[in-house]
PDB file of C-alpha atoms in Angstrom:
ATOM      1  CA  MET A 110     -11.754   0.980  15.553  1.00 61.00           C
ATOM      2  CA  SER A 111     -11.608  -0.792  12.202  1.00 82.00           C
ATOM      3  CA  VAL A 112      -8.661  -2.384  10.429  1.00 90.00           C
ATOM      4  CA  THR A 113      -8.696  -3.593   6.852  1.00 91.00           C
ATOM      5  CA  HIS A 114      -6.086  -5.901   5.405  1.00 93.00           C
ATOM      6  CA  GLY A 115      -4.832  -6.323   1.894  1.00 93.00           C
ATOM      7  CA  ASN A 116      -1.949  -7.567  -0.166  1.00 96.00           C
ATOM      8  CA  PHE A 117      -0.614  -7.280  -3.685  1.00 97.00           C
ATOM      9  CA  THR A 118       2.286  -8.426  -5.819  1.00 98.00           C
ATOM     10  CA  ILE A 119       3.826  -6.451  -8.663  1.00 98.00           C
ATOM     11  CA  GLU A 120       6.300  -7.989 -11.089  1.00 98.00           C
ATOM     12  CA  ARG A 121       8.326  -5.636 -13.236  1.00 98.00           C
ATOM     13  CA  VAL A 122      11.242  -6.329 -15.539  1.00 98.00           C
ATOM     14  CA  PHE A 123      14.136  -3.873 -15.697  1.00 98.00           C
ATOM     15  CA  ARG A 124      16.890  -3.927 -18.334  1.00 97.00           C
ATOM     16  CA  SER A 125      19.506  -3.410 -15.610  1.00 97.00           C
ATOM     17  CA  ALA A 126      21.265  -6.325 -13.898  1.00 97.00           C
ATOM     18  CA  PRO A 127      20.083  -7.393 -10.403  1.00 98.00           C
ATOM     19  CA  ALA A 128      23.128  -5.815  -8.712  1.00 98.00           C
ATOM     20  CA  ARG A 129      22.303  -2.423 -10.248  1.00 98.00           C
ATOM     21  CA  VAL A 130      18.595  -2.581  -9.354  1.00 98.00           C
ATOM     22  CA  PHE A 131      19.443  -3.737  -5.826  1.00 98.00           C
ATOM     23  CA  ASP A 132      21.928  -0.869  -5.498  1.00 98.00           C
ATOM     24  CA  ALA A 133      19.167   1.636  -6.281  1.00 98.00           C
ATOM     25  CA  PHE A 134      17.437   0.388  -3.106  1.00 98.00           C
ATOM     26  CA  ALA A 135      20.638   0.155  -1.035  1.00 98.00           C
ATOM     27  CA  ASP A 136      22.418   3.435  -1.868  1.00 98.00           C
ATOM     28  CA  PRO A 137      20.887   6.285   0.185  1.00 97.00           C
ATOM     29  CA  LYS A 138      21.548   8.968  -2.455  1.00 96.00           C
ATOM     30  CA  LYS A 139      19.962   6.922  -5.238  1.00 97.00           C
ATOM     31  CA  LYS A 140      17.003   5.791  -3.151  1.00 96.00           C
ATOM     32  CA  ARG A 141      16.329   9.329  -1.973  1.00 95.00           C
ATOM     33  CA  ARG A 142      16.117  10.511  -5.614  1.00 93.00           C
ATOM     34  CA  TRP A 143      13.616   7.932  -6.856  1.00 93.00           C
ATOM     35  CA  PHE A 144      11.741   7.093  -3.640  1.00 92.00           C
ATOM     36  CA  ALA A 145      11.550  10.258  -1.547  1.00 91.00           C
ATOM     37  CA  GLU A 146      11.976  13.149  -3.989  1.00 87.00           C
ATOM     38  CA  GLY A 147       9.002  13.032  -6.266  1.00 74.00           C
ATOM     39  CA  PRO A 148       6.244  15.119  -7.741  1.00 71.00           C
ATOM     40  CA  GLY A 149       3.413  15.902  -5.368  1.00 73.00           C
ATOM     41  CA  PHE A 150       5.541  16.044  -2.238  1.00 77.00           C
ATOM     42  CA  HIS A 151       7.873  18.439  -0.473  1.00 87.00           C
ATOM     43  CA  LEU A 152      10.609  16.389   1.230  1.00 91.00           C
ATOM     44  CA  ASP A 153      11.490  17.629   4.713  1.00 94.00           C
ATOM     45  CA  SER A 154      13.966  14.872   5.654  1.00 96.00           C
ATOM     46  CA  PHE A 155      15.291  11.487   4.559  1.00 96.00           C
ATOM     47  CA  ALA A 156      17.666   9.244   6.534  1.00 97.00           C
ATOM     48  CA  MET A 157      18.635   5.672   5.722  1.00 98.00           C
ATOM     49  CA  ASP A 158      20.732   3.023   7.505  1.00 98.00           C
ATOM     50  CA  PHE A 159      20.728   0.079   5.063  1.00 98.00           C
ATOM     51  CA  ARG A 160      21.463  -2.972   7.216  1.00 98.00           C
ATOM     52  CA  VAL A 161      19.384  -5.621   8.967  1.00 98.00           C
ATOM     53  CA  GLY A 162      17.843  -3.810  11.933  1.00 98.00           C
ATOM     54  CA  GLY A 163      18.632  -0.443  10.344  1.00 98.00           C
ATOM     55  CA  GLU A 164      15.984   2.210   9.857  1.00 98.00           C
ATOM     56  CA  GLU A 165      14.844   4.473   7.070  1.00 98.00           C
ATOM     57  CA  LYS A 166      12.820   7.571   7.921  1.00 98.00           C
ATOM     58  CA  SER A 167      11.282  10.096   5.580  1.00 96.00           C
ATOM     59  CA  ARG A 168       9.211  13.137   6.400  1.00 95.00           C
ATOM     60  CA  PHE A 169       7.337  15.026   3.724  1.00 90.00           C
ATOM     61  CA  ARG A 170       4.342  17.254   3.063  1.00 87.00           C
ATOM     62  CA  PHE A 171       1.762  17.026   0.323  1.00 77.00           C
ATOM     63  CA  VAL A 172       1.482  19.682  -2.366  1.00 78.00           C
ATOM     64  CA  ALA A 173      -1.719  20.800  -4.063  1.00 67.00           C
ATOM     65  CA  ASP A 174      -2.037  18.091  -6.733  1.00 58.00           C
ATOM     66  CA  LYS A 175      -2.616  15.243  -4.244  1.00 57.00           C
ATOM     67  CA  PRO A 176      -5.988  14.230  -2.739  1.00 62.00           C
ATOM     68  CA  ILE A 177      -4.810  15.308   0.736  1.00 70.00           C
ATOM     69  CA  GLU A 178      -4.772  18.921   1.923  1.00 73.00           C
ATOM     70  CA  GLU A 179      -1.669  20.824   0.873  1.00 75.00           C
ATOM     71  CA  GLY A 180       0.997  21.023   3.583  1.00 79.00           C
ATOM     72  CA  THR A 181      -0.263  17.975   5.499  1.00 82.00           C
ATOM     73  CA  PRO A 182       2.762  16.239   7.048  1.00 89.00           C
ATOM     74  CA  CYS A 183       3.333  12.546   6.355  1.00 89.00           C
ATOM     75  CA  ALA A 184       5.908  10.129   7.784  1.00 94.00           C
ATOM     76  CA  ASN A 185       7.274   6.799   6.587  1.00 96.00           C
ATOM     77  CA  ASP A 186       9.213   4.762   9.178  1.00 97.00           C
ATOM     78  CA  THR A 187      10.922   1.595   7.936  1.00 98.00           C
ATOM     79  CA  VAL A 188      12.951  -1.180   9.564  1.00 98.00           C
ATOM     80  CA  TYR A 189      15.081  -3.488   7.412  1.00 98.00           C
ATOM     81  CA  MET A 190      14.190  -7.039   8.474  1.00 98.00           C
ATOM     82  CA  ASP A 191      16.239  -9.094   5.976  1.00 98.00           C
ATOM     83  CA  ILE A 192      18.822  -8.243   3.314  1.00 98.00           C
ATOM     84  CA  VAL A 193      20.454 -10.698   0.912  1.00 98.00           C
ATOM     85  CA  PRO A 194      22.669  -8.666  -1.451  1.00 98.00           C
ATOM     86  CA  ASP A 195      21.397  -8.594  -5.045  1.00 98.00           C
ATOM     87  CA  LYS A 196      18.634 -11.084  -4.139  1.00 98.00           C
ATOM     88  CA  ARG A 197      16.164  -9.873  -1.500  1.00 98.00           C
ATOM     89  CA  ILE A 198      15.118  -7.037   0.826  1.00 98.00           C
ATOM     90  CA  VAL A 199      12.362  -7.411   3.433  1.00 98.00           C
ATOM     91  CA  ILE A 200      11.074  -4.357   5.287  1.00 98.00           C
ATOM     92  CA  ALA A 201       8.417  -3.537   7.850  1.00 98.00           C
ATOM     93  CA  TYR A 202       7.105  -0.002   7.644  1.00 98.00           C
ATOM     94  CA  SER A 203       4.464   2.279   9.083  1.00 96.00           C
ATOM     95  CA  MET A 204       2.972   5.446   7.685  1.00 93.00           C
ATOM     96  CA  SER A 205       1.341   8.330   9.516  1.00 92.00           C
ATOM     97  CA  LEU A 206      -0.522  11.419   8.411  1.00 87.00           C
ATOM     98  CA  ALA A 207      -0.505  14.569  10.556  1.00 86.00           C
ATOM     99  CA  GLY A 208       0.919  12.470  13.406  1.00 88.00           C
ATOM    100  CA  SER A 209      -1.741   9.728  13.263  1.00 88.00           C
ATOM    101  CA  PRO A 210      -0.717   6.243  12.124  1.00 90.00           C
ATOM    102  CA  PHE A 211      -2.760   4.959   9.189  1.00 89.00           C
ATOM    103  CA  SER A 212      -0.997   1.794   7.983  1.00 93.00           C
ATOM    104  CA  VAL A 213       1.588  -0.842   8.782  1.00 96.00           C
ATOM    105  CA  SER A 214       3.088  -3.105   6.108  1.00 97.00           C
ATOM    106  CA  LEU A 215       5.476  -5.950   5.478  1.00 98.00           C
ATOM    107  CA  ALA A 216       7.069  -5.699   2.024  1.00 98.00           C
ATOM    108  CA  THR A 217       9.431  -8.028   0.195  1.00 98.00           C
ATOM    109  CA  MET A 218      11.502  -7.131  -2.851  1.00 98.00           C
ATOM    110  CA  GLU A 219      13.006 -10.053  -4.757  1.00 98.00           C
ATOM    111  CA  PHE A 220      15.576  -9.497  -7.515  1.00 98.00           C
ATOM    112  CA  HIS A 221      15.617 -12.334 -10.092  1.00 98.00           C
ATOM    113  CA  PRO A 222      17.966 -12.417 -13.093  1.00 98.00           C
ATOM    114  CA  GLU A 223      16.046 -12.311 -16.362  1.00 96.00           C
ATOM    115  CA  GLY A 224      18.322 -12.397 -19.384  1.00 95.00           C
ATOM    116  CA  GLU A 225      20.679  -9.480 -18.828  1.00 95.00           C
ATOM    117  CA  GLY A 226      18.047  -7.695 -16.745  1.00 97.00           C
ATOM    118  CA  THR A 227      16.087  -8.145 -13.541  1.00 98.00           C
ATOM    119  CA  ARG A 228      12.596  -9.327 -12.704  1.00 98.00           C
ATOM    120  CA  LEU A 229      11.662  -7.454  -9.538  1.00 98.00           C
ATOM    121  CA  VAL A 230       8.914  -9.129  -7.536  1.00 98.00           C
ATOM    122  CA  PHE A 231       7.443  -6.706  -4.995  1.00 98.00           C
ATOM    123  CA  THR A 232       4.957  -8.158  -2.485  1.00 98.00           C
ATOM    124  CA  GLU A 233       3.227  -6.133   0.216  1.00 98.00           C
ATOM    125  CA  GLN A 234       0.923  -7.207   3.041  1.00 98.00           C
ATOM    126  CA  ALA A 235      -0.736  -4.287   4.802  1.00 95.00           C
ATOM    127  CA  ALA A 236      -3.053  -3.327   7.624  1.00 95.00           C
ATOM    128  CA  PHE A 237      -4.927  -0.048   7.106  1.00 92.00           C
ATOM    129  CA  PHE A 238      -6.546   1.886   9.931  1.00 89.00           C
ATOM    130  CA  GLU A 239      -9.515   4.302   9.824  1.00 77.00           C
ATOM    131  CA  ASN A 240      -9.594   6.639   6.819  1.00 63.00           C
ATOM    132  CA  ALA A 241      -6.453   5.062   5.326  1.00 65.00           C
ATOM    133  CA  ASP A 242      -5.573   4.984   1.643  1.00 68.00           C
ATOM    134  CA  GLY A 243      -6.349   1.278   1.204  1.00 84.00           C
ATOM    135  CA  ILE A 244      -4.740  -1.440  -0.840  1.00 88.00           C
ATOM    136  CA  GLU A 245      -5.724  -0.123  -4.289  1.00 89.00           C
ATOM    137  CA  MET A 246      -4.146   3.286  -3.698  1.00 87.00           C
ATOM    138  CA  ARG A 247      -1.076   1.678  -2.116  1.00 90.00           C
ATOM    139  CA  GLU A 248      -0.552  -0.564  -5.130  1.00 94.00           C
ATOM    140  CA  GLN A 249      -0.992   2.405  -7.481  1.00 92.00           C
ATOM    141  CA  GLY A 250       1.538   4.417  -5.458  1.00 89.00           C
ATOM    142  CA  THR A 251       3.999   1.522  -5.540  1.00 94.00           C
ATOM    143  CA  ARG A 252       3.648   1.236  -9.320  1.00 95.00           C
ATOM    144  CA  GLU A 253       4.419   4.972  -9.582  1.00 92.00           C
ATOM    145  CA  LEU A 254       7.504   4.510  -7.390  1.00 93.00           C
ATOM    146  CA  LEU A 255       8.714   1.649  -9.587  1.00 96.00           C
ATOM    147  CA  SER A 256       8.346   3.931 -12.605  1.00 95.00           C
ATOM    148  CA  GLN A 257      10.520   6.472 -10.807  1.00 94.00           C
ATOM    149  CA  LEU A 258      13.014   3.666 -10.110  1.00 96.00           C
ATOM    150  CA  ALA A 259      13.074   2.878 -13.845  1.00 97.00           C
ATOM    151  CA  ALA A 260      13.871   6.531 -14.546  1.00 95.00           C
ATOM    152  CA  GLU A 261      16.675   6.428 -11.937  1.00 95.00           C
ATOM    153  CA  LEU A 262      18.078   3.402 -13.803  1.00 96.00           C
ATOM    154  CA  GLY A 263      17.864   5.296 -17.112  1.00 95.00           C
ATOM    155  CA  GLU A 264      15.136   3.042 -18.495  1.00 94.00           C
TER     156      GLU A 264
END
């Protein structure tokens, strides 16, 4: 059984103030729109309890334009480890494909004022199991999610 490890940091500046960017992570309706409802996936369920110790769970299936067979179920299970309003969110999350776990990560989102906007610093440390997506694909997917966040913010 092999495990590979990787990490990455993405910095992205948003025109919106830190409180507004933070809220897009904290408000279940907003987060569902930009994080869980996206092209390439059919969302089966999304539940979010935004508090330290709270959980976020999403279940979805791939559609034809992804590199994984159409209809394959995927799960994302998150626990909120630390929350400092408008400043920081730390999560631990695992992902599984067709019921088999393929990665576990620790991710930190830091919200820094930059002018009237926000510099978001996203750092992820991950362990990937056999046949997992790997750090390059995870970073690419995170960049796509941050683009969807920008759209949610009207940027």
